[in-house]
Short mmCIF file of C-alpha atoms and ligand atoms in Angstrom, two decimals:
data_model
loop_
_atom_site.label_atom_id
_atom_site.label_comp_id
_atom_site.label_asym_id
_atom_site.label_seq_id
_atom_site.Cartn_x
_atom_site.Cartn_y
_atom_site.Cartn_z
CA UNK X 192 -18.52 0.72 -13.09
CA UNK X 193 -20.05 1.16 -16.26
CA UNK X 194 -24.14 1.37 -16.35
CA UNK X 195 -24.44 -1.89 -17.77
CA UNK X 196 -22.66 -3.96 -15.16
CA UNK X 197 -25.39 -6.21 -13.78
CA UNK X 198 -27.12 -5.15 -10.36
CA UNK X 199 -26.20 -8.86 -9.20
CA UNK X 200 -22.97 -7.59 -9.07
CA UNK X 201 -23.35 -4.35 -7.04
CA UNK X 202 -21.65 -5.40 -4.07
CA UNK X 203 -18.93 -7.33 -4.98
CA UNK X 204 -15.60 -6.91 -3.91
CA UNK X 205 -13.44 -8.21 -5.72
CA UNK X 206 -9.81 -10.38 -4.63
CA UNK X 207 -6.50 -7.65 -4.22
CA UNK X 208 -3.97 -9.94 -5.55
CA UNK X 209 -0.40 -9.00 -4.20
CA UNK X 210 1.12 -6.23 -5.91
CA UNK X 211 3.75 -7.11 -9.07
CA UNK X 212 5.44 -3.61 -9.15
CA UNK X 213 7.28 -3.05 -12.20
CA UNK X 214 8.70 0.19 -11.21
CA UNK X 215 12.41 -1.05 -9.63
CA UNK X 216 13.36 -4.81 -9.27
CA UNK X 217 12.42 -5.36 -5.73
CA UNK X 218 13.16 -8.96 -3.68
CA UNK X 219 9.61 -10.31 -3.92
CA UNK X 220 8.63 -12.26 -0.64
CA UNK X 221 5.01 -10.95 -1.21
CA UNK X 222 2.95 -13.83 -3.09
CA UNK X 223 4.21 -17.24 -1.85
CA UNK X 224 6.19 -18.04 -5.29
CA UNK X 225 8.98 -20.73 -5.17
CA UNK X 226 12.33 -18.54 -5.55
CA UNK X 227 13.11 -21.20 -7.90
CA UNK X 228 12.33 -21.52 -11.73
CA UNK X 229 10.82 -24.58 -12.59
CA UNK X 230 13.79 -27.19 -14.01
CA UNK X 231 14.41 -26.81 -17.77
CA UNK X 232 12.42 -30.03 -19.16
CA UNK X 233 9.15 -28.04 -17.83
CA UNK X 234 10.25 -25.30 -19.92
CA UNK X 235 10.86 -27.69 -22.85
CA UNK X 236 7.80 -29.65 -22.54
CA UNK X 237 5.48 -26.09 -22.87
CA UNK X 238 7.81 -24.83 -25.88
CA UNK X 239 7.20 -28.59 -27.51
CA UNK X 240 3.65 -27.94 -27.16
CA UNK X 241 3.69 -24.14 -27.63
CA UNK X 242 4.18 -25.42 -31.75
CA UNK X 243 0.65 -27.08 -31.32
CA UNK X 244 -1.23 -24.17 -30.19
CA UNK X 245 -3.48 -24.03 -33.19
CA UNK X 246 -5.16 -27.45 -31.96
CA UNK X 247 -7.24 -27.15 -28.79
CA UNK X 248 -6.02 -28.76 -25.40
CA UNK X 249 -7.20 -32.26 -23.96
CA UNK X 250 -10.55 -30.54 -22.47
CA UNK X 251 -10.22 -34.11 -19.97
CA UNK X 252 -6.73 -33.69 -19.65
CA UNK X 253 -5.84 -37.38 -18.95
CA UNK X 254 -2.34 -37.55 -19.84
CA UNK X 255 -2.08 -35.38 -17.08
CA UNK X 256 -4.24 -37.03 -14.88
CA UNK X 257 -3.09 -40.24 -15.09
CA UNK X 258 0.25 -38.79 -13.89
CA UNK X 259 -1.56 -37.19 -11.10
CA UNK X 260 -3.00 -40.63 -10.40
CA UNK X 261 0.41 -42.30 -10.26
CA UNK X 262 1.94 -39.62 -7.79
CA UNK X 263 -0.82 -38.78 -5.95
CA UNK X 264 -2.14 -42.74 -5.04
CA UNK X 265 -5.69 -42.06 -6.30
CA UNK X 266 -7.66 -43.04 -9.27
CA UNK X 267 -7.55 -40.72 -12.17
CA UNK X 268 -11.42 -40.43 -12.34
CA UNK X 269 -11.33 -38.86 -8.72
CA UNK X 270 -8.86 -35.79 -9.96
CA UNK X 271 -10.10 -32.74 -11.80
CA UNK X 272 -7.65 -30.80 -13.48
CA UNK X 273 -7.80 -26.47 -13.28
CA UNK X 274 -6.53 -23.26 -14.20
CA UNK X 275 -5.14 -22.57 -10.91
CA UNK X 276 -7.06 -23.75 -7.47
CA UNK X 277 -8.14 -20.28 -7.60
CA UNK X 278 -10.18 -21.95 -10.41
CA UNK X 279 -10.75 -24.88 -8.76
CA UNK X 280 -12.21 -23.02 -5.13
CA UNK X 281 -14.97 -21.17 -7.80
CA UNK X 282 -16.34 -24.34 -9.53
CA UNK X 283 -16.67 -25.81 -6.17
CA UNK X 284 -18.51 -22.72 -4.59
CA UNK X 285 -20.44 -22.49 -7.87
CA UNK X 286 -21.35 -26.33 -7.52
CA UNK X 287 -22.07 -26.46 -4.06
CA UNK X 288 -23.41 -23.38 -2.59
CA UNK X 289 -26.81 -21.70 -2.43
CA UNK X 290 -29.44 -20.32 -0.10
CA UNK X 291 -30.01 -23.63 1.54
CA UNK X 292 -26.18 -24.84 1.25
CA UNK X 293 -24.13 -22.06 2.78
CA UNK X 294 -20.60 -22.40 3.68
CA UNK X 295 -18.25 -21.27 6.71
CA UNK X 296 -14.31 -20.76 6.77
CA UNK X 297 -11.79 -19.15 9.42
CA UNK X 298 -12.27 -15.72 9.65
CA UNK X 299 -8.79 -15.40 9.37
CA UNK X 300 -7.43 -17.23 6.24
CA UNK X 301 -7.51 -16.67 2.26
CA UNK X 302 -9.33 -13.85 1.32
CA UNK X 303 -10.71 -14.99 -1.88
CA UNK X 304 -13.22 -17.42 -0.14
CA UNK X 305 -15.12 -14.21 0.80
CA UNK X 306 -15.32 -13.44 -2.66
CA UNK X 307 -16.16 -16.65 -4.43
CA UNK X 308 -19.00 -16.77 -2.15
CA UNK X 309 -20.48 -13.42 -2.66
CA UNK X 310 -19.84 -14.11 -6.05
CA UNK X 311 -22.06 -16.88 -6.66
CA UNK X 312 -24.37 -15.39 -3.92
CA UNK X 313 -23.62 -18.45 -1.52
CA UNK X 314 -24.35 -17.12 2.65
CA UNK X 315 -21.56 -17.58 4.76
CA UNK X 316 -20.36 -17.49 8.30
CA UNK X 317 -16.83 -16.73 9.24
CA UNK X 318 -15.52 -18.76 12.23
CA UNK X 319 -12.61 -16.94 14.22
CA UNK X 320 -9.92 -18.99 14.62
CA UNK X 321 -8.68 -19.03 18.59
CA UNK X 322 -6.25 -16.78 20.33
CA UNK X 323 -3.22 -17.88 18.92
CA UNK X 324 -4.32 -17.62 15.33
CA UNK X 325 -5.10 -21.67 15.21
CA UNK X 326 -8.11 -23.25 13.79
CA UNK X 327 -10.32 -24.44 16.70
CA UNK X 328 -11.30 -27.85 15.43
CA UNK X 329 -14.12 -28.61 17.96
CA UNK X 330 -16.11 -25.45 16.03
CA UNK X 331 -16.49 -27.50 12.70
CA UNK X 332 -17.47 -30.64 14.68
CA UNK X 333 -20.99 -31.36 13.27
CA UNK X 334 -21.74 -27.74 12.26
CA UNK X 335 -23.94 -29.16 9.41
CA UNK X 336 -22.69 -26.66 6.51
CA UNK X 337 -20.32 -26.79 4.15
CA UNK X 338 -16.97 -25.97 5.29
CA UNK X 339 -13.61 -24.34 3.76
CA UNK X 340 -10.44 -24.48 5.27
CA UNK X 341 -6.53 -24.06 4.00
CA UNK X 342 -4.07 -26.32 5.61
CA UNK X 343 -1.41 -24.52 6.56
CA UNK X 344 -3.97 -22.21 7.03
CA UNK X 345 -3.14 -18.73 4.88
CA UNK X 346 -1.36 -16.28 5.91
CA UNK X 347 -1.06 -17.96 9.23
CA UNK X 348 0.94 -20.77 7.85
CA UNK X 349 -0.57 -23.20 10.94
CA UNK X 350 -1.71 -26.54 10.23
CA UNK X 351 -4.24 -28.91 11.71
CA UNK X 352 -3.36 -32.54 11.93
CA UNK X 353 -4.71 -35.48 9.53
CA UNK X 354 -6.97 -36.52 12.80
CA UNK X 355 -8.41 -33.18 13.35
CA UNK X 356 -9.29 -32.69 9.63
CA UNK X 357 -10.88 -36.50 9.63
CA UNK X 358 -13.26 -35.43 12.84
CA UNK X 359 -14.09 -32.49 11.30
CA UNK X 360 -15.28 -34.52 7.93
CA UNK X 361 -17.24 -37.51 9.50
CA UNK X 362 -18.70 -35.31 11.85
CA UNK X 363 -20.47 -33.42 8.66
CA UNK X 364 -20.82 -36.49 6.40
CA UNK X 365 -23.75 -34.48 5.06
CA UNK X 366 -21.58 -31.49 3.89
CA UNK X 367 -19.00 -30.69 1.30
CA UNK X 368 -15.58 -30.16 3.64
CA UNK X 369 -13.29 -28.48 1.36
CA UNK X 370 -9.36 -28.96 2.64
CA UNK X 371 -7.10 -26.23 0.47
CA UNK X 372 -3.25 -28.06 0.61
CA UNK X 373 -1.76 -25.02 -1.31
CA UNK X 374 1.03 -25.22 1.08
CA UNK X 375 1.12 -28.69 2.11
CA UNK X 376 4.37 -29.91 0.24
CA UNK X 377 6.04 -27.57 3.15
CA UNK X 378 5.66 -29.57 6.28
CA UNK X 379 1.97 -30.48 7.01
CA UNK X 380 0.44 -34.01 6.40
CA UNK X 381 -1.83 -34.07 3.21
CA UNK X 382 -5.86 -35.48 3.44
CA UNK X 383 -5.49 -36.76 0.37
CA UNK X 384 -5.77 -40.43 0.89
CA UNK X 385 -9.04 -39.61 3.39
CA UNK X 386 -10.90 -38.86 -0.09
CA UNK X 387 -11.05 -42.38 -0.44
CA UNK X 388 -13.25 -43.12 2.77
CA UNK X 389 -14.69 -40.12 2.82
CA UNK X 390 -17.45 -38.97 0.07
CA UNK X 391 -17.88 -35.64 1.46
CA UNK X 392 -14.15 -34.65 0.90
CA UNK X 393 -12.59 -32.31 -1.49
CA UNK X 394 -9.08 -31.62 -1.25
CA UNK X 395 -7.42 -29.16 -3.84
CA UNK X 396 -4.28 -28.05 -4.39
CA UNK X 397 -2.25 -26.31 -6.93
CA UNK X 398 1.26 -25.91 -8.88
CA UNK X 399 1.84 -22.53 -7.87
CA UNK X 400 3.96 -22.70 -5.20
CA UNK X 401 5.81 -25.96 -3.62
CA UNK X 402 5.98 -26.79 -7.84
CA UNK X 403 7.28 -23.31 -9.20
CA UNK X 404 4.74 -22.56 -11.56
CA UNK X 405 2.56 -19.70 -10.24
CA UNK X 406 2.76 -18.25 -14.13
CA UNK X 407 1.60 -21.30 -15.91
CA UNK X 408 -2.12 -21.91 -13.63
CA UNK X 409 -2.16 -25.22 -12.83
CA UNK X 410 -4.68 -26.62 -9.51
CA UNK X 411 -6.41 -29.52 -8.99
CA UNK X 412 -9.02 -31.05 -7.02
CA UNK X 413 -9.06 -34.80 -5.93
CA UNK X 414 -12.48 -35.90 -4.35
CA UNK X 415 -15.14 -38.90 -4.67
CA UNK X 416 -15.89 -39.14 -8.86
CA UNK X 417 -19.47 -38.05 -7.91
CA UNK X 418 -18.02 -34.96 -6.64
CA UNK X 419 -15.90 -34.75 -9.45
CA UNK X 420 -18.38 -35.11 -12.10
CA UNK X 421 -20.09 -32.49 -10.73
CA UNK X 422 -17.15 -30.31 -11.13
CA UNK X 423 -16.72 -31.39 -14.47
CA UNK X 424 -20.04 -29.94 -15.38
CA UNK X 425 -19.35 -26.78 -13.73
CA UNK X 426 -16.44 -26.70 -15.64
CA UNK X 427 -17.77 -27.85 -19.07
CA UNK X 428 -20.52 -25.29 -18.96
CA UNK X 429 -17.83 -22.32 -18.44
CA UNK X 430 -14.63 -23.14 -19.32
CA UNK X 431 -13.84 -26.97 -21.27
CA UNK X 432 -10.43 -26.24 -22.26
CA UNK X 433 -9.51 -24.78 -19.20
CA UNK X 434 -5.63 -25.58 -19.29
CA UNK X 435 -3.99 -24.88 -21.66
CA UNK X 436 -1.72 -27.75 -23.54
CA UNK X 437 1.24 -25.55 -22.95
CA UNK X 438 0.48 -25.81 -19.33
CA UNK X 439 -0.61 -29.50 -19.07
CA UNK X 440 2.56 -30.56 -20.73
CA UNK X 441 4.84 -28.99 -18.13
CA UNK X 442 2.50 -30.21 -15.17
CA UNK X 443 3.18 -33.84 -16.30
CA UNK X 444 7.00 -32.57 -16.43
CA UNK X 445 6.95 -31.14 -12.97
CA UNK X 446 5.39 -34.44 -11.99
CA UNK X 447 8.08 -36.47 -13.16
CA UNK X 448 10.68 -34.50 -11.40
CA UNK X 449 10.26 -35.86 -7.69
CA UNK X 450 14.02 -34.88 -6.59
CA UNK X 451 13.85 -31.39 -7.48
CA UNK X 452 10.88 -30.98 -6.03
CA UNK X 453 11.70 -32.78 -2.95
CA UNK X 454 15.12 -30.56 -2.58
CA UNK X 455 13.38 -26.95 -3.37
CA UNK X 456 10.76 -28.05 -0.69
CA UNK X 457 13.72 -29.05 1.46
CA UNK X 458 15.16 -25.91 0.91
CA UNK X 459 12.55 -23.60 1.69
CA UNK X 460 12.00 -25.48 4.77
CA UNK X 461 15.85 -25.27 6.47
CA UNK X 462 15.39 -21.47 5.03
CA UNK X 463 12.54 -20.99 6.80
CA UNK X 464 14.02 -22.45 10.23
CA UNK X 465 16.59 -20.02 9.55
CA UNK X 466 14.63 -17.09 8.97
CA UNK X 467 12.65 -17.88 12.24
CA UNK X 468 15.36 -18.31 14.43
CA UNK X 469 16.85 -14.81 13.33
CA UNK X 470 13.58 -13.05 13.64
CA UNK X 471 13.20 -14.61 17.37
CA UNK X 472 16.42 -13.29 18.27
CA UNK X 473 15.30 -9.56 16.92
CA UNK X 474 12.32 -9.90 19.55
CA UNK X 475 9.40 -11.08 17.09
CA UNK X 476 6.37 -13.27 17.73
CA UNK X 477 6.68 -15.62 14.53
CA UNK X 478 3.34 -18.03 14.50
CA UNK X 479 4.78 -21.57 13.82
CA UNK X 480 4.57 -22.43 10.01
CA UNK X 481 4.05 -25.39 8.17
CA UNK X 482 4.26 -22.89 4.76
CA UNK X 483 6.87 -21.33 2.32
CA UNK X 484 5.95 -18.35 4.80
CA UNK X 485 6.11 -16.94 8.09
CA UNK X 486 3.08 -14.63 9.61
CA UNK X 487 5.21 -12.23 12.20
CA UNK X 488 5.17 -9.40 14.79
CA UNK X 489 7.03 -7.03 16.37
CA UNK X 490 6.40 -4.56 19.21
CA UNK X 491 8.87 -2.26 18.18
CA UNK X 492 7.14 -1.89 15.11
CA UNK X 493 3.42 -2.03 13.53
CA UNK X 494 2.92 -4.19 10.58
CA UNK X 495 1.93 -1.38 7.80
CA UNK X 496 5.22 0.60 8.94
CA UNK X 497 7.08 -2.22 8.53
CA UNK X 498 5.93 -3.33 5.42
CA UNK X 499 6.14 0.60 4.30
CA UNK X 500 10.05 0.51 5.43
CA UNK X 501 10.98 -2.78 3.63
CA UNK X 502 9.51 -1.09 0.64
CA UNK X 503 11.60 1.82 0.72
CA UNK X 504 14.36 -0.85 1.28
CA UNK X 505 13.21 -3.31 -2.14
CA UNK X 506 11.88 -5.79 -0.38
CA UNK X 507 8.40 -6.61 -0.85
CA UNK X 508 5.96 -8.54 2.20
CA UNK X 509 2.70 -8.69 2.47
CA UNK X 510 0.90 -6.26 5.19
CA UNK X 511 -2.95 -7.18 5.67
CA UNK X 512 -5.05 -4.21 6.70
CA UNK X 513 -8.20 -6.51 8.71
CA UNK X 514 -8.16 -5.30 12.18
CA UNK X 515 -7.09 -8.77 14.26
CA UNK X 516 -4.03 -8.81 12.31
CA UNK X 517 -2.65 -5.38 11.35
CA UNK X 518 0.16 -5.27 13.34
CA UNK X 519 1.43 -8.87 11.22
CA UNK X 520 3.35 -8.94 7.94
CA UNK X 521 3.45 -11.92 6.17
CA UNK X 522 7.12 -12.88 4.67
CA UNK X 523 7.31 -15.67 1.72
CA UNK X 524 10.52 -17.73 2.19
CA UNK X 525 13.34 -17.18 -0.74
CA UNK X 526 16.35 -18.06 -1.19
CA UNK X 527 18.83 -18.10 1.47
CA UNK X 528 20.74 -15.17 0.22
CA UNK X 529 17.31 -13.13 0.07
CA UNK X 530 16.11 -14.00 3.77
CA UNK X 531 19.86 -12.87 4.37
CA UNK X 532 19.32 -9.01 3.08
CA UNK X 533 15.27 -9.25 4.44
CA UNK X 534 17.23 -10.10 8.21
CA UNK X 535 19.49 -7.14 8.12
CA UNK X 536 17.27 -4.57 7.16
CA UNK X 537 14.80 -5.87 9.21
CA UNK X 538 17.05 -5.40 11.97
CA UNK X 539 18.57 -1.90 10.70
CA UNK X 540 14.79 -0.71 10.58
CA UNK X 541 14.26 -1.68 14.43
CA UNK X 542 17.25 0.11 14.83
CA UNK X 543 16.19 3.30 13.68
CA UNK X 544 12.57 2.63 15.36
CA UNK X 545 14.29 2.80 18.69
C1 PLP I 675 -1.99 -19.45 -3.58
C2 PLP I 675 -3.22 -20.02 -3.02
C3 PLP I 675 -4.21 -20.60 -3.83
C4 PLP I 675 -4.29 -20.38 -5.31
O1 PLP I 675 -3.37 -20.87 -6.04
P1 PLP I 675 -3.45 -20.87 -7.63
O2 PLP I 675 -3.34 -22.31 -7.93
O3 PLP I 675 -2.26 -20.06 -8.03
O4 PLP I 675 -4.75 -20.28 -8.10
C5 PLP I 675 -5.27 -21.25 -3.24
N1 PLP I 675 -5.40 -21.28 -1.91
C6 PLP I 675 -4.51 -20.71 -1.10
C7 PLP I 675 -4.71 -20.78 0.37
C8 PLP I 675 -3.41 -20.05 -1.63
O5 PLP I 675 -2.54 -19.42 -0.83
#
């Protein structure tokens, strides 16, 4: 730290974003990307607008959300547009947190919460979820704070149904209830429409991962338009052009593509069926996922030595080092051909375990 860096800032630590070696070419199951490049009239639509980069992007984007509007069933002025829901998640923490407004999420779940709210210097409580990694619903029930939560939840991949989520919001009507759908487009049911009954409601979600485009940073949040005009000034007082044209060009593409989308989410879903059924069979605990990712055990094995071993093998997980689940690694779902090599050394490194 140099000796200028604000005192504000003494504590913070900041997000560990999953590694991106460069040193070998390793099969990455480590950050949740789709295995599968977005289709080529994405790619077109960003070169197309790649030639325009000397003019500044549509700081409302509304091409973009008015195709937003169309797919997602919601009016275009209750959708805010951002680079990334990583984005997204700090405008909202920004907007809504304070001394008097604090916030609680699963003590278990994505790490960058944690961080947003130290950064903006918002209190917060951390809930544990229950036994078997779920979260327990009943603890949100009038809790009168604001309240975070990913569904799937992250990296457990388990997801709460569209009933629990709707007690939990009209039992805090005077509370922001934040519902993160990164990994929704994989098998849970989406709160979207419940932002139209409910004003407390955000729900955000992103491009990243069901929509292969993790590079370009694309997230958005749909919500009540008071909400969302509050967001907007967040966003206008930081950051107005905050995607890029190049980006907002191949969102609207991605959009338009409903069948690829539909099959790659398909996909990852039989893969993932696949993957759990051979990792039962080799004697793992595999929590049941509603994500492009399973969260697994093994007793023959703890989860750092594990990850370690796949490493040495070129195949990257994710190992968390938090004390309730060290002995998990979490495994993004690729290809079929990838989960097949991750399977067999999986099971050749049991083998030399025993
Ligand atoms: C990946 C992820 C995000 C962030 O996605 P970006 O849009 O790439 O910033 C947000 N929330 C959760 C739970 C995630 O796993």
């Amino acid at each position: 730290m140099s000796r200028f860096f604000s005192v504000r800032h003494n504590n913070l630590k900041a997000y560990t974003p999953g590694e991106q070696p460069k040193d070998m070419k390793y099969i990455k199951l480590n950050t949740n990307e789709s295995p599968f490049p977005p289709p080529d009239s994405v790619a077109e639509a960003a070169a197309d607008q790649a030639r325009l980069a000397e003019l500044y992007s549509d700081p409302e984007c509304t091409l973009l959300r008015e195709k937003m509007s169309e797919v997602y069933g919601v009016p275009a002025e209750n959708i805010v547009m951002g680079n990334g829901s990583d984005e997204i998640l700090a405008l909202i923490f920004s907007a809504f947190g304070d001394e008097n407004s604090p916030f609680v999420f699963p003590d278990i779940t994505y790490s960058f919460y944690k961080v947003f709210a130290d950064l903006y210097h918002v209190p917060y409580t951390e809930i544990p979820l229950d036994d078997s990694l779920m979260v327990h619903t009943e603890d949100y029930e009038n809790i009168g704070k604001n309240i975070v939560i990913a569904n799937p939840n992250a990296p457990t991949g388990q997801a709460l149904s569209a009933e629990d989520i709707e007690r939990i919001v009209c039992s805090n009507r005077n509370n922001i209830v934040v519902i993160d759908e990164a990994y929704v487009d994989f098998g849970a049911v989406s709160s979207v429409t419940l932002t139209q009954k409910y004003d407390n409601l955000i729900v955000c979600g992103t491009f990243s991962k069901s929509r292969s485009m993790a590079g370009a940073r694309l997230g958005f949040a749909i919500a009540d338009r008071d909400i969302i005009k509050d967001l907007n000034t967040m966003r206008y007082s930081t950051n107005p052009y905050n995607v890029n044209r190049m980006t907002m060009a191949a969102g609207i593409a991605a959009l338009s593509e409903r069948d690829y989308f539909l099959k790659n989410c398909r996909d990852i879903t039989e893969t993932r069926k696949y993957t759990e059924e051979h990792l039962l069979r080799l004697g793992f605990s595999v929590l049941p996922s509603r994500a492009n990712f399973l969260f697994i055990k093994s007793d023959k094995i703890g989860g750092k030595r594990l990850y370690e071993k796949l490493k040495e093998a070129g195949i990257l997980v994710r190992h968390f080092d938090s004390e309730r689940i060290k002995e998990y690694i979490r495994v993004t779902i690729g290809t079929r051909d990838q989960m097949k090599i991750f399977l067999d050394e999986t099971e050749k490194i049991l083998g030399e375990e025993s």
